Coordinates of C-alpha atoms and ligand atoms in Angstrom, one line a residue:
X1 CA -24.5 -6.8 -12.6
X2 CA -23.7 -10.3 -13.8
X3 CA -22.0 -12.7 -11.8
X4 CA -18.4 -13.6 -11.9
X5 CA -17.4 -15.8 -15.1
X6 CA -13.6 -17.5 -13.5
X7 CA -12.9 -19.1 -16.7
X8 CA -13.2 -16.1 -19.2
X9 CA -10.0 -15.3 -20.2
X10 CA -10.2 -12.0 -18.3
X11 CA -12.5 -13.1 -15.4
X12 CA -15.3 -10.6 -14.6
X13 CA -18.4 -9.5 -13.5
X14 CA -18.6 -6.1 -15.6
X15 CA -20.2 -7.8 -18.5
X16 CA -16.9 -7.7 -20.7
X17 CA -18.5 -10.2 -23.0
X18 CA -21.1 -7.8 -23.8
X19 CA -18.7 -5.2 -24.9
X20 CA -16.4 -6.4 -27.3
X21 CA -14.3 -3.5 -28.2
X22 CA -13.5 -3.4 -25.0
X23 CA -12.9 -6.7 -24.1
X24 CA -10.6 -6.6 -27.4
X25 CA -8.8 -3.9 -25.8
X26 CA -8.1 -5.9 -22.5
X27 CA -6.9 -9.0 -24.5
X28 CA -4.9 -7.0 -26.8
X29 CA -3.2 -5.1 -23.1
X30 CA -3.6 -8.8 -21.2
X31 CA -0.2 -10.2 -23.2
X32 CA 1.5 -6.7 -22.3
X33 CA 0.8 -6.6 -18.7
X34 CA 2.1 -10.7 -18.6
X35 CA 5.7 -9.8 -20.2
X36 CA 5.7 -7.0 -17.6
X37 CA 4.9 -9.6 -14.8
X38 CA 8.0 -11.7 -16.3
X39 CA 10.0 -9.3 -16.6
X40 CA 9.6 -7.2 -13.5
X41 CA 7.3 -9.4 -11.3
X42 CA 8.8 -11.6 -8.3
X43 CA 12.4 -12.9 -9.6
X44 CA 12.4 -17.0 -10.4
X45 CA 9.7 -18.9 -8.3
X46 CA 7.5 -18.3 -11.4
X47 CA 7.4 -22.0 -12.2
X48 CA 6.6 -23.2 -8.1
X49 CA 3.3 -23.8 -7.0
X50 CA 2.1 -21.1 -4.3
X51 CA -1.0 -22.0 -2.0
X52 CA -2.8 -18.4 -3.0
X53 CA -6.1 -17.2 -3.2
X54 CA -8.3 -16.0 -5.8
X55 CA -11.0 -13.6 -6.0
X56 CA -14.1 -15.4 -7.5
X57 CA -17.2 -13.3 -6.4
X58 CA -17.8 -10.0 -4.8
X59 CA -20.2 -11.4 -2.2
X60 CA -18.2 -10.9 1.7
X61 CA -19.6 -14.4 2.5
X62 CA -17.4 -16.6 -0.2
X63 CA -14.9 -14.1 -2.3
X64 CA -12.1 -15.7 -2.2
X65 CA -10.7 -19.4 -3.2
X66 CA -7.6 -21.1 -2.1
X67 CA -5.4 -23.5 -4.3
X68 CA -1.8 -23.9 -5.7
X69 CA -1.4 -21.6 -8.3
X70 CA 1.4 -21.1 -10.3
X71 CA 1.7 -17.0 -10.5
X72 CA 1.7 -16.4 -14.0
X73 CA -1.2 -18.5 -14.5
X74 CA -3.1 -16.6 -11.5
X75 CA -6.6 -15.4 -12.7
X76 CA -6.1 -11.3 -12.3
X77 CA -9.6 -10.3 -13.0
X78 CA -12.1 -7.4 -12.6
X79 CA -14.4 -6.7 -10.2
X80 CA -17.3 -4.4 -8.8
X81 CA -19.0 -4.4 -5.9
X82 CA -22.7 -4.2 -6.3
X83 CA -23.8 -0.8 -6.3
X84 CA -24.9 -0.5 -2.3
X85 CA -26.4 2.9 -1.4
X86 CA -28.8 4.8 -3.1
X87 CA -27.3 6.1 -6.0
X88 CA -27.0 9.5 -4.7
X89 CA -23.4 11.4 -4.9
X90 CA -22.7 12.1 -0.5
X91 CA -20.3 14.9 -0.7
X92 CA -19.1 18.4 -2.6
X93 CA -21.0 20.4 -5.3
X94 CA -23.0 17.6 -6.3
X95 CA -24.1 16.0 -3.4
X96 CA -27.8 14.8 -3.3
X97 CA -27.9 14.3 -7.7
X98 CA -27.4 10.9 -9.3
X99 CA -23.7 9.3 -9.1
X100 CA -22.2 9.3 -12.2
X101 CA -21.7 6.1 -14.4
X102 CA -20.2 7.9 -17.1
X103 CA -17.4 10.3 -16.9
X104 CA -18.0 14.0 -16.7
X105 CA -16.2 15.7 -19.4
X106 CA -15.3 18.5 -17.0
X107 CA -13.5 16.2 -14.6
X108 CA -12.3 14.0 -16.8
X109 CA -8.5 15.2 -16.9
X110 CA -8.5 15.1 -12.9
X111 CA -10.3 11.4 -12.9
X112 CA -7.8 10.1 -15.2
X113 CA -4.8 11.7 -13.3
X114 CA -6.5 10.4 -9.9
X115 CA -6.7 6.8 -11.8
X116 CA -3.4 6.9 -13.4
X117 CA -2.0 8.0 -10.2
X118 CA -3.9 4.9 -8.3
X119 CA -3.2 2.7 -10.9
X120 CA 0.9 3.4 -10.9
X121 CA 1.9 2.4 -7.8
X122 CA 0.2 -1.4 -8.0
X123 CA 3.1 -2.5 -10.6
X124 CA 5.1 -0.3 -8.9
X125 CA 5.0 -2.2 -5.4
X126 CA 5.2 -5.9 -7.2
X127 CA 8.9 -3.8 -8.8
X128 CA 10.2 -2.6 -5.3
X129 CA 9.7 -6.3 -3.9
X130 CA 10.8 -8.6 -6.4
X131 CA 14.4 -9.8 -5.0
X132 CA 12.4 -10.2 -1.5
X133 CA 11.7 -14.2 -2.4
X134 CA 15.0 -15.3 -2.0
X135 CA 15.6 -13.9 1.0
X136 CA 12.1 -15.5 2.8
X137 CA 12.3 -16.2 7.0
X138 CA 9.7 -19.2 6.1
X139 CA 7.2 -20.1 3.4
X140 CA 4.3 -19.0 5.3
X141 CA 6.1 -15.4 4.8
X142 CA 7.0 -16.8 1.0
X143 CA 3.8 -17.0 0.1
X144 CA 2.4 -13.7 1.9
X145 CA 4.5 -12.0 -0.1
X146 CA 3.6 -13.4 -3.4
X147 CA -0.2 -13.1 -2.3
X148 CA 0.4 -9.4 -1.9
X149 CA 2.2 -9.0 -5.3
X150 CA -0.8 -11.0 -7.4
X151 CA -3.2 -8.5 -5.4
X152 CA -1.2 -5.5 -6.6
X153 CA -1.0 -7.4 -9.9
X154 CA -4.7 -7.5 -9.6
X155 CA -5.4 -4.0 -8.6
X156 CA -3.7 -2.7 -11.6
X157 CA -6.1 -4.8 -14.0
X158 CA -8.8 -2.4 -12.1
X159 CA -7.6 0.8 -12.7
X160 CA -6.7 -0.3 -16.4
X161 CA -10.2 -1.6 -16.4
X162 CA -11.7 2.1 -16.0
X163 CA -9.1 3.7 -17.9
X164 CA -9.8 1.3 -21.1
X165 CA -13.9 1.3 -20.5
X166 CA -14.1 5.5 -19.8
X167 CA -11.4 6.9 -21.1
X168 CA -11.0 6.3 -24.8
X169 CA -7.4 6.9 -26.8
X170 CA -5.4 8.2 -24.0
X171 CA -6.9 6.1 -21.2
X172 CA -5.4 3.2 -23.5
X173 CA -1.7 5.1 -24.2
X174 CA -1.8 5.3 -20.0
X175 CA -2.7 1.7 -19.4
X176 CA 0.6 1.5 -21.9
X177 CA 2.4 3.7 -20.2
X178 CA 1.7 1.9 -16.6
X179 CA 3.7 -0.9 -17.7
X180 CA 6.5 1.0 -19.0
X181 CA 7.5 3.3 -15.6
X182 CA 10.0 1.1 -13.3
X183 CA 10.1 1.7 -9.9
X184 CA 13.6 3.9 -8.8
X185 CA 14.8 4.8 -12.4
X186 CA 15.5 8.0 -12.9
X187 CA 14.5 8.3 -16.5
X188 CA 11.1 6.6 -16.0
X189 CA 10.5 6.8 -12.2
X190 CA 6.8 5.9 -10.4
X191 CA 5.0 8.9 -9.9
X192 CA 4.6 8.9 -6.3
X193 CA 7.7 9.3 -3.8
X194 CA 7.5 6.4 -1.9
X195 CA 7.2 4.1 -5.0
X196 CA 10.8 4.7 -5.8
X197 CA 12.6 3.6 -2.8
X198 CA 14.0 0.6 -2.3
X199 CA 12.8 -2.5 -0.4
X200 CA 15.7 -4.1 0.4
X201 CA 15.1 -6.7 2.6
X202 CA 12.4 -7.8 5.0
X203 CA 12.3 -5.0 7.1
X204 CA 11.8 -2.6 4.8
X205 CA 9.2 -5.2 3.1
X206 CA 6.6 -5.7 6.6
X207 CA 7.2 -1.6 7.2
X208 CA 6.0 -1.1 3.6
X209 CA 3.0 -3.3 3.7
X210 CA 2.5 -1.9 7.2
X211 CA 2.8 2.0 6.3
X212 CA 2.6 2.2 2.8
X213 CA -0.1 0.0 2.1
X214 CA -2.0 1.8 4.6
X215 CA -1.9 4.9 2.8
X216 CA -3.1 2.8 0.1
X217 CA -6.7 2.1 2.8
X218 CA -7.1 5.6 2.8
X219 CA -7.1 6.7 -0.5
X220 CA -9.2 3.7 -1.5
X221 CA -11.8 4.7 1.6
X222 CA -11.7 8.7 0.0
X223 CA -12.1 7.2 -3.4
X224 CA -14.8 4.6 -2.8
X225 CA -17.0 7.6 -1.8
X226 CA -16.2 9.0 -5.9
X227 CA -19.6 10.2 -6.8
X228 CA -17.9 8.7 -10.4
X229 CA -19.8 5.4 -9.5
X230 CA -17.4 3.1 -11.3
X231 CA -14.7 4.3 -9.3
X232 CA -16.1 4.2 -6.1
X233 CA -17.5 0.3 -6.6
X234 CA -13.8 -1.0 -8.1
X235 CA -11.8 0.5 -5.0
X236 CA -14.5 -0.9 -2.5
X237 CA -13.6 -4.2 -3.9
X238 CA -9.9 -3.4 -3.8
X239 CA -10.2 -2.8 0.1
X240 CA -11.0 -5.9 0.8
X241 CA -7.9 -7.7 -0.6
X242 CA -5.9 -4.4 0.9
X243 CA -7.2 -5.6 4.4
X244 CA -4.4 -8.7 4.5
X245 CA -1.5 -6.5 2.9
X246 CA -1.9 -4.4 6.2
X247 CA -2.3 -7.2 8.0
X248 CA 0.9 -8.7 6.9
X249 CA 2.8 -5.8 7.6
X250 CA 1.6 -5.2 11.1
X251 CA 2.0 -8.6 12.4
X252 CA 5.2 -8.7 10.5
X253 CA 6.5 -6.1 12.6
X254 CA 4.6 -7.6 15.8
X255 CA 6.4 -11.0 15.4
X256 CA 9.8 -9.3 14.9
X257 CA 9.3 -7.4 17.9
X258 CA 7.9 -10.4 19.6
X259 CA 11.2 -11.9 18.9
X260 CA 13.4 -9.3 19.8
X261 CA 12.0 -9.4 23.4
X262 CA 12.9 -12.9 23.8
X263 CA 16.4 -12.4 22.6
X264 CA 16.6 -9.2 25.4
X265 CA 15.4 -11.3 28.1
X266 CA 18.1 -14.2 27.1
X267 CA 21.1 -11.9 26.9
X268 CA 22.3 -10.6 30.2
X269 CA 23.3 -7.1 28.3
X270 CA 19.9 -6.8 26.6
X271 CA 22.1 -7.4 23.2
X272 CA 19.6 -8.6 20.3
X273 CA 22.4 -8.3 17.6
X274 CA 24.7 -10.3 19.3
X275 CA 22.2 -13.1 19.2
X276 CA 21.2 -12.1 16.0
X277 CA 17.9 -10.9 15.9
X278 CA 16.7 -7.2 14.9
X279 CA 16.8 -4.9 18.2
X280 CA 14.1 -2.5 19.2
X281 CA 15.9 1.1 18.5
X282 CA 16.7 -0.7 14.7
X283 CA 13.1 -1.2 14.4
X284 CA 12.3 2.7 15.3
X285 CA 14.5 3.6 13.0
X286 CA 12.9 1.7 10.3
X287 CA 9.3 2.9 11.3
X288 CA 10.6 6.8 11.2
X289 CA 11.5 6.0 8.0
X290 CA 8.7 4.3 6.4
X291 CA 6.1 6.1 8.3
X292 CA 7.7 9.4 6.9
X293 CA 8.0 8.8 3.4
X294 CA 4.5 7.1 3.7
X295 CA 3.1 10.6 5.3
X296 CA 4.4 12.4 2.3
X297 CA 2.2 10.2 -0.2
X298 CA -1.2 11.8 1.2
X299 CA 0.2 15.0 -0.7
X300 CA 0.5 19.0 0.7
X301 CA -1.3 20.0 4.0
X302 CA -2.6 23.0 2.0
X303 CA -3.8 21.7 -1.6
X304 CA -6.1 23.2 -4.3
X305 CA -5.9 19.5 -5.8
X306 CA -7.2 18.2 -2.8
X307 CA -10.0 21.0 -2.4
X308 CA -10.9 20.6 -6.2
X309 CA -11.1 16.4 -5.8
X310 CA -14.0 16.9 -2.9
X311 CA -15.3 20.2 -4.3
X312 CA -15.8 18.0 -8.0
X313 CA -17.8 14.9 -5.8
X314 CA -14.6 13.1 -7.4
X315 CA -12.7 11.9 -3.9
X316 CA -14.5 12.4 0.1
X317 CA -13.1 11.4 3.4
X318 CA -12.7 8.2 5.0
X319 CA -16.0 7.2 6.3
X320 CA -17.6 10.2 4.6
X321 CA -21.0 9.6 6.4
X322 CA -19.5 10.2 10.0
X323 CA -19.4 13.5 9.1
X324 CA -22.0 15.9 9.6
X325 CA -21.4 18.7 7.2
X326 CA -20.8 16.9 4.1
X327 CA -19.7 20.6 1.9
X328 CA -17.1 21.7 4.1
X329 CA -17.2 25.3 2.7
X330 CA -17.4 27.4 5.7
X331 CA -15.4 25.0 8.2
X332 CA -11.7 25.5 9.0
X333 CA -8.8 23.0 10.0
X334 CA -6.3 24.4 12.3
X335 CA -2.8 23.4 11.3
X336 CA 1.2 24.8 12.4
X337 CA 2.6 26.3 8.9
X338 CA 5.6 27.4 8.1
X339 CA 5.8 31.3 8.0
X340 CA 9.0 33.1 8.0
X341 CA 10.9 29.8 8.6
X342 CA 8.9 29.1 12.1
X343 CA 6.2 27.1 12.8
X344 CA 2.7 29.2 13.2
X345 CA -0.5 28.5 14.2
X346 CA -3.2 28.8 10.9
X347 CA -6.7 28.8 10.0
X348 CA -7.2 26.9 6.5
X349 CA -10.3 26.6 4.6
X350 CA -11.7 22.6 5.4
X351 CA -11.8 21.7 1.5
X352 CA -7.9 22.7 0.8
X353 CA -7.2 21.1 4.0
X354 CA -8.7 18.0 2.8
X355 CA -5.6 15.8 2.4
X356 CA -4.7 16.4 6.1
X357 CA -7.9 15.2 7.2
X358 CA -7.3 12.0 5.5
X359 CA -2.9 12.2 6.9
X360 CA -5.4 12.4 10.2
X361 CA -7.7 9.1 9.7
X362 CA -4.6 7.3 8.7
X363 CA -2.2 8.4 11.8
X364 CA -4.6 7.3 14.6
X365 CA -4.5 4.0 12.3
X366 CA -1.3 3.7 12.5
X367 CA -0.8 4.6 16.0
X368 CA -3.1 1.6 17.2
X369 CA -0.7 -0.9 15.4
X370 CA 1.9 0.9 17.3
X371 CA 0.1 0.2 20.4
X372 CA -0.5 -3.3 19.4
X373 CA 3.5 -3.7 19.6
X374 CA 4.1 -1.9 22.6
X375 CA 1.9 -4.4 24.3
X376 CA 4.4 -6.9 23.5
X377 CA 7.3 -5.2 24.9
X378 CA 5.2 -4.3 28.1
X379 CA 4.0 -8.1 28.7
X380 CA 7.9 -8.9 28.6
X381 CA 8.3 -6.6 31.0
X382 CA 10.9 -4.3 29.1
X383 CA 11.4 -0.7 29.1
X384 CA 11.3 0.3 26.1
X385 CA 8.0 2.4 23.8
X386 CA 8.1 2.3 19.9
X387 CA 6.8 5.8 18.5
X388 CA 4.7 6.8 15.8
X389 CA 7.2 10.5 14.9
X390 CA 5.9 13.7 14.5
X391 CA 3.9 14.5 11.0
X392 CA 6.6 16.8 10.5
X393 CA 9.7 14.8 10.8
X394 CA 11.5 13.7 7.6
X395 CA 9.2 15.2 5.2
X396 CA 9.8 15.8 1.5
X397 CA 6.3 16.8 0.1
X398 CA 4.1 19.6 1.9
X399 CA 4.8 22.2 4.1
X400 CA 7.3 20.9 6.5
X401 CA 9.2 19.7 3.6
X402 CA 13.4 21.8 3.4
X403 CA 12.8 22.1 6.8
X404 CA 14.5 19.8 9.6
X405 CA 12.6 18.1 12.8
X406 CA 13.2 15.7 15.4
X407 CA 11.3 12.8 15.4
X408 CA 9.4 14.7 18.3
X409 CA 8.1 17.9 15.8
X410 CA 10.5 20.0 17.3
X411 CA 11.8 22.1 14.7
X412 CA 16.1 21.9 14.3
X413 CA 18.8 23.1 12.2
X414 CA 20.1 21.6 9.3
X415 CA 23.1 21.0 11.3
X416 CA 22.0 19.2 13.6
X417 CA 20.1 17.2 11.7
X418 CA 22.8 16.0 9.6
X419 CA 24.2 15.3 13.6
X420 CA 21.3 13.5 14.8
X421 CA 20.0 11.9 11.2
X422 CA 21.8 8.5 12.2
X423 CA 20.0 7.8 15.1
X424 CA 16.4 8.6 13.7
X425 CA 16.7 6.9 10.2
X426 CA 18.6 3.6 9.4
X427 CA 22.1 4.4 8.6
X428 CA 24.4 2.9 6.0
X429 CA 25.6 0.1 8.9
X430 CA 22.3 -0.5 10.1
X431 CA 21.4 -1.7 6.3
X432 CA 24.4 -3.9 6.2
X433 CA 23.3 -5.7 9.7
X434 CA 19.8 -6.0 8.3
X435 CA 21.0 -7.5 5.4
X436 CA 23.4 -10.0 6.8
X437 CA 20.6 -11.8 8.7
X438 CA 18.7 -11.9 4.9
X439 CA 18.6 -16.0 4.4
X440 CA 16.1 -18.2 3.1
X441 CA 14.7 -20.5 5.6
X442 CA 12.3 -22.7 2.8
X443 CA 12.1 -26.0 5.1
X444 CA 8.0 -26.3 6.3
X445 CA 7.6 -25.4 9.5
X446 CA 11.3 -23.8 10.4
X447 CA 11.6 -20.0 10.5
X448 CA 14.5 -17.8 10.4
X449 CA 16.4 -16.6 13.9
X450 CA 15.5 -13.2 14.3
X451 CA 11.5 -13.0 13.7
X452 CA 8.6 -15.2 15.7
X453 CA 6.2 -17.6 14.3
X454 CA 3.0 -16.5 13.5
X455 CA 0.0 -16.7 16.2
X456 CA -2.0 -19.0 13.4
X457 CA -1.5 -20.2 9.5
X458 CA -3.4 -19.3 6.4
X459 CA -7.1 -20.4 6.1
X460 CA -7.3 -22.4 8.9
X461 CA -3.9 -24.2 8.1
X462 CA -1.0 -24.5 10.6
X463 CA 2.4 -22.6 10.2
X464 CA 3.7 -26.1 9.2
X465 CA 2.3 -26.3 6.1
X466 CA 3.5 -26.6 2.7
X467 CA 2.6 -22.9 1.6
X468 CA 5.6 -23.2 -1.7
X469 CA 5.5 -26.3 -3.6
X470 CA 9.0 -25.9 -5.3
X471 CA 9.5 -27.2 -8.8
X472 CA 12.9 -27.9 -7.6
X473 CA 14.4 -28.5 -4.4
X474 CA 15.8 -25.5 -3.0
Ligands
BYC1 N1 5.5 12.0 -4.3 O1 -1.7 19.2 -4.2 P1 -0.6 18.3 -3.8 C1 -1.5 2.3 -2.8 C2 2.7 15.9 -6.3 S1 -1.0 3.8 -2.2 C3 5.6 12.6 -5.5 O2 0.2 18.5 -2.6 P2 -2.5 16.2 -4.3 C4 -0.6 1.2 -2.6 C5 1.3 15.9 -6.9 O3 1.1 14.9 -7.8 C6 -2.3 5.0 -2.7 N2 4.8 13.7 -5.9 O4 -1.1 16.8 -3.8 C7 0.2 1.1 -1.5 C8 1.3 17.3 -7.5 O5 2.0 17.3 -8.7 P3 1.8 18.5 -9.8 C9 -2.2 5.5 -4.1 C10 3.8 14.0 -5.1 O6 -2.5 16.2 -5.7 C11 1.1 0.0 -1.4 C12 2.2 18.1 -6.5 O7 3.0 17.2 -5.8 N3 -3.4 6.3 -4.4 O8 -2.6 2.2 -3.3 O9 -3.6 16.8 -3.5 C13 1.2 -0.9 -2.4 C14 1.3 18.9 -5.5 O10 0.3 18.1 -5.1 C15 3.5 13.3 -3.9 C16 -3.4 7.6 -4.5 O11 -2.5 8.3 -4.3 C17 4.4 12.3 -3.5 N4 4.3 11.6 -2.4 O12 -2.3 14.8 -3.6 C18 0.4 -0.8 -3.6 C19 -4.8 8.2 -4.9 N5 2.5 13.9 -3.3 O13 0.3 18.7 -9.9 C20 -0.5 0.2 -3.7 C21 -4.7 9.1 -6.0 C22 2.1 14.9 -4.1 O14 2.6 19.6 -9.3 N6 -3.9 10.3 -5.8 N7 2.8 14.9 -5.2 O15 2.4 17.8 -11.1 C23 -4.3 11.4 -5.2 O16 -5.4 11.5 -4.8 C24 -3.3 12.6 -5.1 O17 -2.6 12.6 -6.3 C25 -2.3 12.5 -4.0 C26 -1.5 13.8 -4.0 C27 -3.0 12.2 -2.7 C28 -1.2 11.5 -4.2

């Protein structure tokens, strides 16, 4: 493994100087992916300095670097982490031989789908949130936001990375064909469900990077156990950027609920809206949603995909090592199916059952961010629990998916859906409210009415920092 070279034009520390076809092959993509950035990357602010920072190294102890960058001049490189156990593949058929550093031919059609599918829903993130800039509560957001869209940028340079180096002709027409999809059009839609919805507006934006990028940290944990070693190393490096996407997200929604409770206590009717901030049963609504559609993204409950990934040493658990039977052949995973239109307790062999053991990792994940805001509302001393719904609820890939469920699990008719859907998911008028409170706040230091400050700034600086340097007054 070679260091990191910053000031190659592709910076790296896979040896692309070494390999000049491929590095040919980048450079020849490198112009492609940059008129795709233009095109569908953040909208304007192109030309305004952004305090970001850069991956330079792979080493936990100095990775990243933090300077104003103009974005389309942002150094999206490719990294590895050092390979860090003892080359042995740790789960499925092949457990205990070599990991692979080559691809083997008889997976090679599921790796690149895996990849391709990994890969797609980077540029497709940087798509959904490219209006969001205009619309900022403060800079310190601005710049969070165009942090997480280089990342993603980033992220995609990975998976392009192994599908130039190991995949030949048609890994190359894919890398093409990642910058030709668009996120929400419905002649060239993202792959993946949640990748085509829209992110309208800052809500939707911090439940995204909350719930959506989190499904993102599982697959990346399930794929950086890949016995294809290439794999596993470039999605280990991923994880760490993924970490402040999350983090974004969660104390997004923290500091919005943070703010709501002071708006409660300072209206004698508990009325948030009528002081203009976002109210508490708005915000459920909003996590039902984004927590639904990101549940569907971890695929069907029952799945020979899912049992053929871990079978083929191709994609483990989170944490693989916790576990202590690393096959999962004769093990079962006890799940309510569907049968006859009701809901039935069922025995399902461990290894088709492995998506839902991943939907698992990721739901206690997401229910300790949930606690996280509750706290808040508690130390107000307000009576009022956000909720984590039901697996089940709102679900349009899977088992429960044509079916109809309350935000409890409880199963309903359609009818009464269509009664009730309102109140669980953000309605038409509930979009419109959102919206109207959408307004730039771009002056250092001041932040829009209906979300809190954060608890501290970016790398040791205050919130009243100059995170945007505009070209041009705003
Ligand atoms: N939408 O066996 P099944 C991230 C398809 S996010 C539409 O149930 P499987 C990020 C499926 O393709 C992480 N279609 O599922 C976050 C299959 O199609 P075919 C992204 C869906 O294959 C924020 C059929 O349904 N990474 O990094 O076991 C910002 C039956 O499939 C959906 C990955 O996903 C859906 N939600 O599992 C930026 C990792 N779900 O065969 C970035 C790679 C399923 O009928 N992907 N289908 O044509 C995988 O491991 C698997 O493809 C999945 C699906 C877990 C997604």
């Amino acid at each position: 493994m070679s260091t990191v070279d910053r000031f190659e034009k592709i910076p790296n520390n896979v040896n692309l100087g070494d390999d000049r076809r491929l590095q040919r092959a980048l450079e020849t993509w490198q112009p492609d992916y940059l008129n795709w950035w233009m095109e569908m990357g953040p909208t304007d602010f192109q030309k305004d300095w952004i305090y970001l920072r850069t991956a330079i190294s792979v080493e936990p102890s100095g990775w990243a670097h933090f300077d104003y960058v103009k974005m389309p001049e942002y150094r999206w490189g490719i990294f590895l982490t050092p390979p860090v156990h003892d080359g042995a593949i740790k789960f499925g058929d092949f457990s205990g031989q070599p990991v692979w550093n080559e691809v083997p031919g008889e997976f090679r059609n599921w790796l690149r789908r895996i990849i391709v599918t990994q890969g797609d829903t980077e540029p497709a993130s940087v798509e959904q949130q490219r209006l969001l800039g205009h619309t900022a509560p403060s800079l310190y957001d601005l710049r969070n936001l165009f942090q997480v869209n280089v990342e993603e940028g980033r992220h995609l340079w990975a998976m392009v990375y192994l599908l130039h180096r190991f995949f030949g002709r048609d890994g190359r027409e894919e890398a093409e064909e990642l910058l030709h999809r668009r996120s929400g059009n419905p002649d060239k839609p993202r792959i993946l469900g949640a990748f085509n919805q829209p992110v309208e507006n800052w809500l939707d934006f911090f439940m995204f990077t909350m719930f959506t990028d989190r499904d993102g940290k599982y697959q990346l944990l399930a794929l950086s156990e890949s016995g294809f070693d290439p794999l596993a190393r470039t999605t280990k490096f991923m994880l760490t950027e993924e970490a402040h996407h999350m983090f974004v997200g969660e104390t997004g929604i923290f500091r919005i609920v943070q703010r709501a409770c002071e708006l409660m206590k300072q209206d004698p009717n508990q009325d948030v809206r009528s002081l203009g901030g976002l109210d508490l049963p708005t915000i459920q609504r909003y996590i039902n949603l984004w927590y639904s559609v990101s549940a569907d993204l971890f695929g069907g409950e029952i799945s020979s995909n899912a049992s053929n990934y871990f079978g083929g040493s191709l994609k483990g658990r989170c944490q693989e090592e916790s576990y202590k039977d690393h096959q999962a052949k004769d093990e079962y995973y006890s799940m309510a199916v569907m049968e006859d239109g009701k809901l039935v307790e069922q025995q399902v062999p461990m290894r088709n059952a492995m998506n839902e053991v991943l939907r698992d990792s990721y739901i206690e994940d997401c229910q300790r961010g949930c606690s996280r805001w509750n706290k808040v509302i508690q130390e107000a001393g307000l009576d009022f629990q956000l909720k984590i719904p039901s697996r089940r609820f709102h679900r349009h890939i899977g088992i429960y998916s044509g079916f109809y469920f309350t935000p409890e699990g409880e199963q309903i008719t359609h009818e009464a859906w269509e009664r009730n859907k309102d109140q669980w998911l953000p309605s038409e008028s509930d979009r419109a409210y959102v919206q109207s409170l959408m307004k730039p706040v771009y002056e250092i230091g001041k932040i829009a009415n209906w979300i809190a400050p954060p608890a501290r700034g970016v790398n040791t600086n205050p919130f009243e920092f100059e995170y945007v340097r505009f070209e041009h007054v705003r």
